[in-house]
Amino acid sequence: MNQIENEPQSSSMVGRMLKTLSPAPLPNDDRGRMRMVLDNLVLHLHPARVPESTLRLSYTWGLGGLSAMLVMVLALTGVFLEMNYTPSPSQAYLDILSLRTNVWFGMLLRNLHHWSANLLVVVTLLHLLRVFYTGGHRAPRETNWLVGVTMLLLVLAANFTGYLLPWDQLAYWAVTVGTSILAYIPVAGPFISSLLLGGPEIGASTLLNFYSLHISFIPLTIAMLMSLHFWRVRKDGGLTIPKVNGEEPRVERVTTIPHLVRRELAFALVWLVILLTWALWVPAPLEAIANPEISPNPAKAPWYFMGIQELLLHFHPLVGAVIIPGLGLAALAFLPFYDVRIESVGVYFRSQRGRYLSLLASGLALLVVPTWVVVDETLIHWAEWLPTWPSLISNGLVPLAMVILGLVGLDEIFQRLYHTDQEERILVLFTFLLVGLLTLTAIGIFFRGPGMALVWPWDIALH
Amino acid sequence: MTTSNSETKISRRGLLKSAWAAMGGLVFLETGGLALAYMQPRLAEGEFGSLITAGAVEDFPPGSVTHISNGRFYLSRLADGGFLALYQRCTHLGCNAPWDQAEGAFICPCHSSQFSADGSVLNPPAPRPLDTFPVSIQDGMVMVDTGKPTARQAYETPEAVYA
């Protein structure tokens, strides 16, 4: 009671309200700053102090924070886009057109949403790679790695469901191809596919299903997993600490305010400027209204699935779209359980030698994968050579066996030439497969023309 | 230790625990079943999926392929006069594989699968021939039931229907 009387009273109600709303002044001492982190709900995501060496941009590249920022931009722009969108085949496309012509800043909002979503796929993948190459997936961070891989899949699901919503030719056929892939999952495939589509072909039910997944289930799950992800980062002792010349450095801790928060704000602002500028200049693509009668030529999946679509040109769909991606995903998810050495955590590419081996594996993939694509396209015709065998074996399991043999051979050569230990063998195979997938994706995007024939990028008519 | 007796006996607590677990499992299954039933495809009444009259027999000369757009199929009359109704959906990944008269083949734009006039695979990656719809000929009219696409592994002559 006495305290209240002692405080100087604001003369008016407005003055008292302004006093409540005005932020507390930044404390000048470390103790006060640490207290402020603990007392603030949002800042409490961080510990009060962080190791100074983990603040270096060239160690983390700020990729986790950028992902979180993009999710916020997507949520915000998404809510506003919903206000001008009806998920029905007769209205959806018109609504997108009207965003362009009738709604103030409608086109800017759509561009921001579109480009942020695409950027999010790239950034989450880069984030995963940063963590892998610095050993951040290893004990005690296995759980958080699994959460992260799940979120990468959810980001792809969010992108894919959003892809259908404009209801243009691009959307319709990319989703046709994408959902047909699901039908090849053994036993349950056709059931899952028809459940998702709400019928035998893409139609009004599909649009409604995708819309409700896109605006509620997927973003909610992502939000919950993000909280879990952040919480686990702190539970697992914060970020991995970079080593200096292979030595565990003495950990110097600095206060989160201002050292970390200032960097985060500056980084977010820079990226917002980049995004906004990009969205102002580059419109999100929109093609003619969806026409179930005419598949465009070539009909391509969304760009992040072009690697899988390229595999489909070389393998039976069960192998190209289910077995290979399934094995790859399982190998990725369980990585922390067989790649376990903790001595090299905090060193990019494990060691100086690891850098060289990774570079070598990348170079090899850049050479081998395009060669394999061209050779398989022109010289190898398993289906003709084994005409009496089912397509699944002649065009699926036989070439798959060849590819696995090739990978085993690669591993063998590295062991003979460089005496690679288990950690380095995993590093080499991971890098080779990663660069291989990126190469396949690039081939699919840039080197496939009408009829999915191989062409030079400059021969593809730009529109 | 005398464990032989306690292994065969079920304690009261154990029984209750398993009963709870069983009930929980049952509730889970029921809810799952409800969810699946709720999400069953809601089929709308439409032209596609019903019995469609493609036209008169003499409208389709032998060796011709005609697109019947409201039925989403191609009516292929083979050189020997047999009729086949081929679903336009490519068996690879669901794009429409239009008939290319110059090439004499159905060519899918998505992954360049090719099919002959009887639907057989000329060029992979398609894993099987184009699906067919049952054809019947009544009073000189070709009727196609688009409700039941039939997946097949290879083309066999008896599939064709003769006038």
PDB file of N, CA and C in Angstrom, chain B residues 52-127:
ATOM      1  N   ILE B  52     -22.259 -44.729 -71.173  1.00  0.00           N
ATOM      2  CA  ILE B  52     -22.188 -43.647 -72.156  1.00  0.00           C
ATOM      3  C   ILE B  52     -22.344 -44.210 -73.561  1.00  0.00           C
ATOM      4  N   THR B  53     -23.157 -43.535 -74.357  1.00  0.00           N
ATOM      5  CA  THR B  53     -23.325 -43.937 -75.752  1.00  0.00           C
ATOM      6  C   THR B  53     -22.279 -43.209 -76.584  1.00  0.00           C
ATOM      7  N   ALA B  54     -21.340 -43.968 -77.158  1.00  0.00           N
ATOM      8  CA  ALA B  54     -20.252 -43.333 -77.902  1.00  0.00           C
ATOM      9  C   ALA B  54     -20.704 -42.938 -79.310  1.00  0.00           C
ATOM     10  N   GLY B  55     -21.609 -43.726 -79.938  1.00  0.00           N
ATOM     11  CA  GLY B  55     -22.066 -43.427 -81.290  1.00  0.00           C
ATOM     12  C   GLY B  55     -22.415 -44.707 -82.013  1.00  0.00           C
ATOM     13  N   ALA B  56     -22.755 -44.577 -83.302  1.00  0.00           N
ATOM     14  CA  ALA B  56     -23.135 -45.741 -84.089  1.00  0.00           C
ATOM     15  C   ALA B  56     -21.884 -46.479 -84.551  1.00  0.00           C
ATOM     16  N   VAL B  57     -22.032 -47.806 -84.722  1.00  0.00           N
ATOM     17  CA  VAL B  57     -20.891 -48.639 -85.106  1.00  0.00           C
ATOM     18  C   VAL B  57     -20.225 -48.117 -86.374  1.00  0.00           C
ATOM     19  N   GLU B  58     -21.056 -47.708 -87.372  1.00  0.00           N
ATOM     20  CA  GLU B  58     -20.468 -47.330 -88.662  1.00  0.00           C
ATOM     21  C   GLU B  58     -19.758 -45.971 -88.615  1.00  0.00           C
ATOM     22  N   ASP B  59     -19.928 -45.227 -87.504  1.00  0.00           N
ATOM     23  CA  ASP B  59     -19.202 -43.953 -87.373  1.00  0.00           C
ATOM     24  C   ASP B  59     -17.717 -44.155 -87.138  1.00  0.00           C
ATOM     25  N   PHE B  60     -17.346 -45.361 -86.723  1.00  0.00           N
ATOM     26  CA  PHE B  60     -15.956 -45.607 -86.373  1.00  0.00           C
ATOM     27  C   PHE B  60     -15.343 -46.597 -87.358  1.00  0.00           C
ATOM     28  N   PRO B  61     -14.607 -46.109 -88.374  1.00  0.00           N
ATOM     29  CA  PRO B  61     -14.004 -47.030 -89.340  1.00  0.00           C
ATOM     30  C   PRO B  61     -12.913 -47.878 -88.672  1.00  0.00           C
ATOM     31  N   PRO B  62     -12.708 -49.110 -89.153  1.00  0.00           N
ATOM     32  CA  PRO B  62     -11.632 -49.934 -88.593  1.00  0.00           C
ATOM     33  C   PRO B  62     -10.292 -49.207 -88.680  1.00  0.00           C
ATOM     34  N   GLY B  63      -9.493 -49.347 -87.631  1.00  0.00           N
ATOM     35  CA  GLY B  63      -8.188 -48.688 -87.599  1.00  0.00           C
ATOM     36  C   GLY B  63      -8.262 -47.232 -87.172  1.00  0.00           C
ATOM     37  N   SER B  64      -9.369 -46.835 -86.524  1.00  0.00           N
ATOM     38  CA  SER B  64      -9.481 -45.430 -86.097  1.00  0.00           C
ATOM     39  C   SER B  64      -9.482 -45.337 -84.574  1.00  0.00           C
ATOM     40  N   VAL B  65      -9.097 -44.171 -84.067  1.00  0.00           N
ATOM     41  CA  VAL B  65      -9.137 -43.907 -82.627  1.00  0.00           C
ATOM     42  C   VAL B  65      -9.884 -42.595 -82.418  1.00  0.00           C
ATOM     43  N   THR B  66     -10.962 -42.627 -81.617  1.00  0.00           N
ATOM     44  CA  THR B  66     -11.797 -41.440 -81.453  1.00  0.00           C
ATOM     45  C   THR B  66     -11.894 -41.080 -79.975  1.00  0.00           C
ATOM     46  N   HIS B  67     -11.730 -39.788 -79.688  1.00  0.00           N
ATOM     47  CA  HIS B  67     -11.817 -39.338 -78.298  1.00  0.00           C
ATOM     48  C   HIS B  67     -13.272 -39.074 -77.935  1.00  0.00           C
ATOM     49  N   ILE B  68     -13.757 -39.701 -76.871  1.00  0.00           N
ATOM     50  CA  ILE B  68     -15.108 -39.436 -76.374  1.00  0.00           C
ATOM     51  C   ILE B  68     -14.920 -38.622 -75.094  1.00  0.00           C
ATOM     52  N   SER B  69     -15.033 -37.286 -75.213  1.00  0.00           N
ATOM     53  CA  SER B  69     -14.532 -36.452 -74.111  1.00  0.00           C
ATOM     54  C   SER B  69     -15.411 -36.549 -72.867  1.00  0.00           C
ATOM     55  N   ASN B  70     -16.730 -36.697 -73.010  1.00  0.00           N
ATOM     56  CA  ASN B  70     -17.532 -36.740 -71.789  1.00  0.00           C
ATOM     57  C   ASN B  70     -17.349 -38.048 -71.033  1.00  0.00           C
ATOM     58  N   GLY B  71     -16.763 -39.054 -71.689  1.00  0.00           N
ATOM     59  CA  GLY B  71     -16.509 -40.308 -70.994  1.00  0.00           C
ATOM     60  C   GLY B  71     -15.060 -40.487 -70.609  1.00  0.00           C
ATOM     61  N   ARG B  72     -14.227 -39.508 -70.966  1.00  0.00           N
ATOM     62  CA  ARG B  72     -12.794 -39.546 -70.647  1.00  0.00           C
ATOM     63  C   ARG B  72     -12.124 -40.808 -71.193  1.00  0.00           C
ATOM     64  N   PHE B  73     -12.595 -41.306 -72.363  1.00  0.00           N
ATOM     65  CA  PHE B  73     -11.914 -42.471 -72.942  1.00  0.00           C
ATOM     66  C   PHE B  73     -11.748 -42.290 -74.445  1.00  0.00           C
ATOM     67  N   TYR B  74     -10.912 -43.131 -75.006  1.00  0.00           N
ATOM     68  CA  TYR B  74     -10.750 -43.196 -76.451  1.00  0.00           C
ATOM     69  C   TYR B  74     -11.402 -44.479 -76.933  1.00  0.00           C
ATOM     70  N   LEU B  75     -12.252 -44.363 -77.971  1.00  0.00           N
ATOM     71  CA  LEU B  75     -12.816 -45.555 -78.561  1.00  0.00           C
ATOM     72  C   LEU B  75     -11.904 -45.958 -79.710  1.00  0.00           C
ATOM     73  N   SER B  76     -11.265 -47.112 -79.547  1.00  0.00           N
ATOM     74  CA  SER B  76     -10.316 -47.565 -80.554  1.00  0.00           C
ATOM     75  C   SER B  76     -10.956 -48.713 -81.318  1.00  0.00           C
ATOM     76  N   ARG B  77     -11.081 -48.550 -82.663  1.00  0.00           N
ATOM     77  CA  ARG B  77     -11.567 -49.681 -83.454  1.00  0.00           C
ATOM     78  C   ARG B  77     -10.368 -50.281 -84.153  1.00  0.00           C
ATOM     79  N   LEU B  78     -10.058 -51.513 -83.800  1.00  0.00           N
ATOM     80  CA  LEU B  78      -8.864 -52.155 -84.320  1.00  0.00           C
ATOM     81  C   LEU B  78      -9.058 -52.472 -85.797  1.00  0.00           C
ATOM     82  N   ALA B  79      -7.950 -52.817 -86.472  1.00  0.00           N
ATOM     83  CA  ALA B  79      -8.000 -53.092 -87.907  1.00  0.00           C
ATOM     84  C   ALA B  79      -8.964 -54.234 -88.216  1.00  0.00           C
ATOM     85  N   ASP B  80      -9.126 -55.193 -87.283  1.00  0.00           N
ATOM     86  CA  ASP B  80     -10.025 -56.329 -87.539  1.00  0.00           C
ATOM     87  C   ASP B  80     -11.473 -56.022 -87.152  1.00  0.00           C
ATOM     88  N   GLY B  81     -11.755 -54.760 -86.798  1.00  0.00           N
ATOM     89  CA  GLY B  81     -13.131 -54.364 -86.511  1.00  0.00           C
ATOM     90  C   GLY B  81     -13.516 -54.427 -85.052  1.00  0.00           C
ATOM     91  N   GLY B  82     -12.603 -54.874 -84.161  1.00  0.00           N
ATOM     92  CA  GLY B  82     -12.931 -54.975 -82.741  1.00  0.00           C
ATOM     93  C   GLY B  82     -12.905 -53.615 -82.062  1.00  0.00           C
ATOM     94  N   PHE B  83     -13.809 -53.446 -81.067  1.00  0.00           N
ATOM     95  CA  PHE B  83     -13.872 -52.183 -80.323  1.00  0.00           C
ATOM     96  C   PHE B  83     -13.190 -52.313 -78.970  1.00  0.00           C
ATOM     97  N   LEU B  84     -12.465 -51.265 -78.585  1.00  0.00           N
ATOM     98  CA  LEU B  84     -11.873 -51.189 -77.254  1.00  0.00           C
ATOM     99  C   LEU B  84     -12.110 -49.774 -76.734  1.00  0.00           C
ATOM    100  N   ALA B  85     -12.543 -49.654 -75.477  1.00  0.00           N
ATOM    101  CA  ALA B  85     -12.659 -48.324 -74.871  1.00  0.00           C
ATOM    102  C   ALA B  85     -11.492 -48.155 -73.906  1.00  0.00           C
ATOM    103  N   LEU B  86     -10.582 -47.231 -74.223  1.00  0.00           N
ATOM    104  CA  LEU B  86      -9.367 -47.055 -73.434  1.00  0.00           C
ATOM    105  C   LEU B  86      -9.465 -45.794 -72.588  1.00  0.00           C
ATOM    106  N   TYR B  87      -9.316 -45.951 -71.278  1.00  0.00           N
ATOM    107  CA  TYR B  87      -9.324 -44.815 -70.340  1.00  0.00           C
ATOM    108  C   TYR B  87      -8.167 -43.895 -70.722  1.00  0.00           C
ATOM    109  N   GLN B  88      -8.446 -42.578 -70.792  1.00  0.00           N
ATOM    110  CA  GLN B  88      -7.416 -41.641 -71.274  1.00  0.00           C
ATOM    111  C   GLN B  88      -6.291 -41.417 -70.267  1.00  0.00           C
ATOM    112  N   ARG B  89      -6.466 -41.935 -69.049  1.00  0.00           N
ATOM    113  CA  ARG B  89      -5.512 -41.699 -67.970  1.00  0.00           C
ATOM    114  C   ARG B  89      -4.316 -42.635 -68.126  1.00  0.00           C
ATOM    115  N   CYS B  90      -3.131 -42.045 -68.222  1.00  0.00           N
ATOM    116  CA  CYS B  90      -1.901 -42.835 -68.365  1.00  0.00           C
ATOM    117  C   CYS B  90      -1.728 -43.703 -67.114  1.00  0.00           C
ATOM    118  N   THR B  91      -1.367 -44.969 -67.315  1.00  0.00           N
ATOM    119  CA  THR B  91      -1.250 -45.887 -66.176  1.00  0.00           C
ATOM    120  C   THR B  91      -0.003 -45.613 -65.348  1.00  0.00           C
ATOM    121  N   HIS B  92       0.840 -44.709 -65.823  1.00  0.00           N
ATOM    122  CA  HIS B  92       2.054 -44.413 -65.065  1.00  0.00           C
ATOM    123  C   HIS B  92       1.728 -43.482 -63.900  1.00  0.00           C
ATOM    124  N   LEU B  93       1.372 -42.232 -64.203  1.00  0.00           N
ATOM    125  CA  LEU B  93       1.111 -41.287 -63.118  1.00  0.00           C
ATOM    126  C   LEU B  93      -0.118 -40.436 -63.342  1.00  0.00           C
ATOM    127  N   GLY B  94      -1.032 -40.864 -64.212  1.00  0.00           N
ATOM    128  CA  GLY B  94      -2.334 -40.228 -64.239  1.00  0.00           C
ATOM    129  C   GLY B  94      -2.508 -39.035 -65.153  1.00  0.00           C
ATOM    130  N   CYS B  95      -1.494 -38.677 -65.957  1.00  0.00           N
ATOM    131  CA  CYS B  95      -1.716 -37.604 -66.931  1.00  0.00           C
ATOM    132  C   CYS B  95      -2.613 -38.139 -68.049  1.00  0.00           C
ATOM    133  N   ASN B  96      -3.166 -37.232 -68.854  1.00  0.00           N
ATOM    134  CA  ASN B  96      -3.925 -37.664 -70.019  1.00  0.00           C
ATOM    135  C   ASN B  96      -2.955 -37.978 -71.150  1.00  0.00           C
ATOM    136  N   ALA B  97      -3.079 -39.178 -71.694  1.00  0.00           N
ATOM    137  CA  ALA B  97      -2.214 -39.557 -72.802  1.00  0.00           C
ATOM    138  C   ALA B  97      -3.014 -39.404 -74.092  1.00  0.00           C
ATOM    139  N   PRO B  98      -2.881 -38.281 -74.820  1.00  0.00           N
ATOM    140  CA  PRO B  98      -3.696 -38.075 -76.010  1.00  0.00           C
ATOM    141  C   PRO B  98      -3.197 -38.925 -77.191  1.00  0.00           C
ATOM    142  N   TRP B  99      -4.128 -39.221 -78.106  1.00  0.00           N
ATOM    143  CA  TRP B  99      -3.783 -40.001 -79.297  1.00  0.00           C
ATOM    144  C   TRP B  99      -3.055 -39.101 -80.285  1.00  0.00           C
ATOM    145  N   ASP B 100      -1.910 -39.557 -80.756  1.00  0.00           N
ATOM    146  CA  ASP B 100      -1.150 -38.809 -81.756  1.00  0.00           C
ATOM    147  C   ASP B 100      -1.299 -39.536 -83.086  1.00  0.00           C
ATOM    148  N   GLN B 101      -2.105 -38.949 -83.985  1.00  0.00           N
ATOM    149  CA  GLN B 101      -2.424 -39.619 -85.248  1.00  0.00           C
ATOM    150  C   GLN B 101      -1.170 -39.837 -86.091  1.00  0.00           C
ATOM    151  N   ALA B 102      -0.277 -38.840 -86.109  1.00  0.00           N
ATOM    152  CA  ALA B 102       0.929 -38.941 -86.946  1.00  0.00           C
ATOM    153  C   ALA B 102       1.831 -40.074 -86.467  1.00  0.00           C
ATOM    154  N   GLU B 103       1.958 -40.201 -85.138  1.00  0.00           N
ATOM    155  CA  GLU B 103       2.828 -41.243 -84.595  1.00  0.00           C
ATOM    156  C   GLU B 103       2.100 -42.583 -84.510  1.00  0.00           C
ATOM    157  N   GLY B 104       0.772 -42.538 -84.554  1.00  0.00           N
ATOM    158  CA  GLY B 104       0.003 -43.754 -84.391  1.00  0.00           C
ATOM    159  C   GLY B 104       0.128 -44.329 -82.994  1.00  0.00           C
ATOM    160  N   ALA B 105       0.132 -43.464 -82.000  1.00  0.00           N
ATOM    161  CA  ALA B 105       0.306 -43.935 -80.623  1.00  0.00           C
ATOM    162  C   ALA B 105      -0.297 -42.934 -79.653  1.00  0.00           C
ATOM    163  N   PHE B 106      -0.644 -43.420 -78.452  1.00  0.00           N
ATOM    164  CA  PHE B 106      -0.982 -42.527 -77.353  1.00  0.00           C
ATOM    165  C   PHE B 106       0.348 -42.115 -76.724  1.00  0.00           C
ATOM    166  N   ILE B 107       0.588 -40.812 -76.629  1.00  0.00           N
ATOM    167  CA  ILE B 107       1.853 -40.349 -76.060  1.00  0.00           C
ATOM    168  C   ILE B 107       1.564 -39.505 -74.837  1.00  0.00           C
ATOM    169  N   CYS B 108       2.080 -39.960 -73.691  1.00  0.00           N
ATOM    170  CA  CYS B 108       1.842 -39.211 -72.457  1.00  0.00           C
ATOM    171  C   CYS B 108       2.860 -38.082 -72.347  1.00  0.00           C
ATOM    172  N   PRO B 109       2.391 -36.866 -72.126  1.00  0.00           N
ATOM    173  CA  PRO B 109       3.324 -35.740 -72.056  1.00  0.00           C
ATOM    174  C   PRO B 109       4.147 -35.709 -70.769  1.00  0.00           C
ATOM    175  N   CYS B 110       3.715 -36.448 -69.757  1.00  0.00           N
ATOM    176  CA  CYS B 110       4.401 -36.325 -68.467  1.00  0.00           C
ATOM    177  C   CYS B 110       5.730 -37.074 -68.443  1.00  0.00           C
ATOM    178  N   HIS B 111       5.723 -38.333 -68.855  1.00  0.00           N
ATOM    179  CA  HIS B 111       6.962 -39.096 -68.790  1.00  0.00           C
ATOM    180  C   HIS B 111       7.204 -39.878 -70.068  1.00  0.00           C
ATOM    181  N   SER B 112       6.585 -39.418 -71.154  1.00  0.00           N
ATOM    182  CA  SER B 112       6.773 -39.966 -72.499  1.00  0.00           C
ATOM    183  C   SER B 112       6.501 -41.461 -72.607  1.00  0.00           C
ATOM    184  N   SER B 113       5.557 -41.962 -71.825  1.00  0.00           N
ATOM    185  CA  SER B 113       5.091 -43.327 -72.062  1.00  0.00           C
ATOM    186  C   SER B 113       4.339 -43.335 -73.386  1.00  0.00           C
ATOM    187  N   GLN B 114       4.414 -44.457 -74.125  1.00  0.00           N
ATOM    188  CA  GLN B 114       3.654 -44.568 -75.369  1.00  0.00           C
ATOM    189  C   GLN B 114       2.861 -45.868 -75.367  1.00  0.00           C
ATOM    190  N   PHE B 115       1.639 -45.759 -75.937  1.00  0.00           N
ATOM    191  CA  PHE B 115       0.754 -46.917 -76.000  1.00  0.00           C
ATOM    192  C   PHE B 115       0.264 -47.069 -77.429  1.00  0.00           C
ATOM    193  N   SER B 116       0.071 -48.316 -77.872  1.00  0.00           N
ATOM    194  CA  SER B 116      -0.445 -48.557 -79.218  1.00  0.00           C
ATOM    195  C   SER B 116      -1.956 -48.369 -79.219  1.00  0.00           C
ATOM    196  N   ALA B 117      -2.566 -48.549 -80.396  1.00  0.00           N
ATOM    197  CA  ALA B 117      -4.005 -48.334 -80.535  1.00  0.00           C
ATOM    198  C   ALA B 117      -4.799 -49.327 -79.688  1.00  0.00           C
ATOM    199  N   ASP B 118      -4.230 -50.485 -79.322  1.00  0.00           N
ATOM    200  CA  ASP B 118      -4.952 -51.402 -78.437  1.00  0.00           C
ATOM    201  C   ASP B 118      -4.577 -51.171 -76.962  1.00  0.00           C
ATOM    202  N   GLY B 119      -3.788 -50.130 -76.710  1.00  0.00           N
ATOM    203  CA  GLY B 119      -3.465 -49.760 -75.337  1.00  0.00           C
ATOM    204  C   GLY B 119      -2.189 -50.381 -74.794  1.00  0.00           C
ATOM    205  N   SER B 120      -1.554 -51.306 -75.565  1.00  0.00           N
ATOM    206  CA  SER B 120      -0.341 -51.936 -75.020  1.00  0.00           C
ATOM    207  C   SER B 120       0.791 -50.913 -74.931  1.00  0.00           C
ATOM    208  N   VAL B 121       1.711 -51.183 -74.010  1.00  0.00           N
ATOM    209  CA  VAL B 121       2.830 -50.275 -73.796  1.00  0.00           C
ATOM    210  C   VAL B 121       3.842 -50.425 -74.928  1.00  0.00           C
ATOM    211  N   LEU B 122       4.123 -49.299 -75.635  1.00  0.00           N
ATOM    212  CA  LEU B 122       5.169 -49.300 -76.654  1.00  0.00           C
ATOM    213  C   LEU B 122       6.474 -48.822 -76.056  1.00  0.00           C
ATOM    214  N   ASN B 123       6.337 -47.937 -75.048  1.00  0.00           N
ATOM    215  CA  ASN B 123       7.512 -47.308 -74.485  1.00  0.00           C
ATOM    216  C   ASN B 123       7.268 -47.098 -72.989  1.00  0.00           C
ATOM    217  N   PRO B 124       8.128 -47.640 -72.109  1.00  0.00           N
ATOM    218  CA  PRO B 124       7.937 -47.377 -70.691  1.00  0.00           C
ATOM    219  C   PRO B 124       8.193 -45.887 -70.407  1.00  0.00           C
ATOM    220  N   PRO B 125       7.996 -45.368 -69.221  1.00  0.00           N
ATOM    221  CA  PRO B 125       7.892 -46.062 -67.932  1.00  0.00           C
ATOM    222  C   PRO B 125       6.525 -46.635 -67.561  1.00  0.00           C
ATOM    223  N   ALA B 126       5.491 -46.488 -68.375  1.00  0.00           N
ATOM    224  CA  ALA B 126       4.196 -47.025 -67.952  1.00  0.00           C
ATOM    225  C   ALA B 126       4.328 -48.511 -67.641  1.00  0.00           C
ATOM    226  N   PRO B 127       3.824 -48.953 -66.498  1.00  0.00           N
ATOM    227  CA  PRO B 127       4.026 -50.344 -66.104  1.00  0.00           C
ATOM    228  C   PRO B 127       3.026 -51.317 -66.725  1.00  0.00           C
TER     229      PRO B 127
END
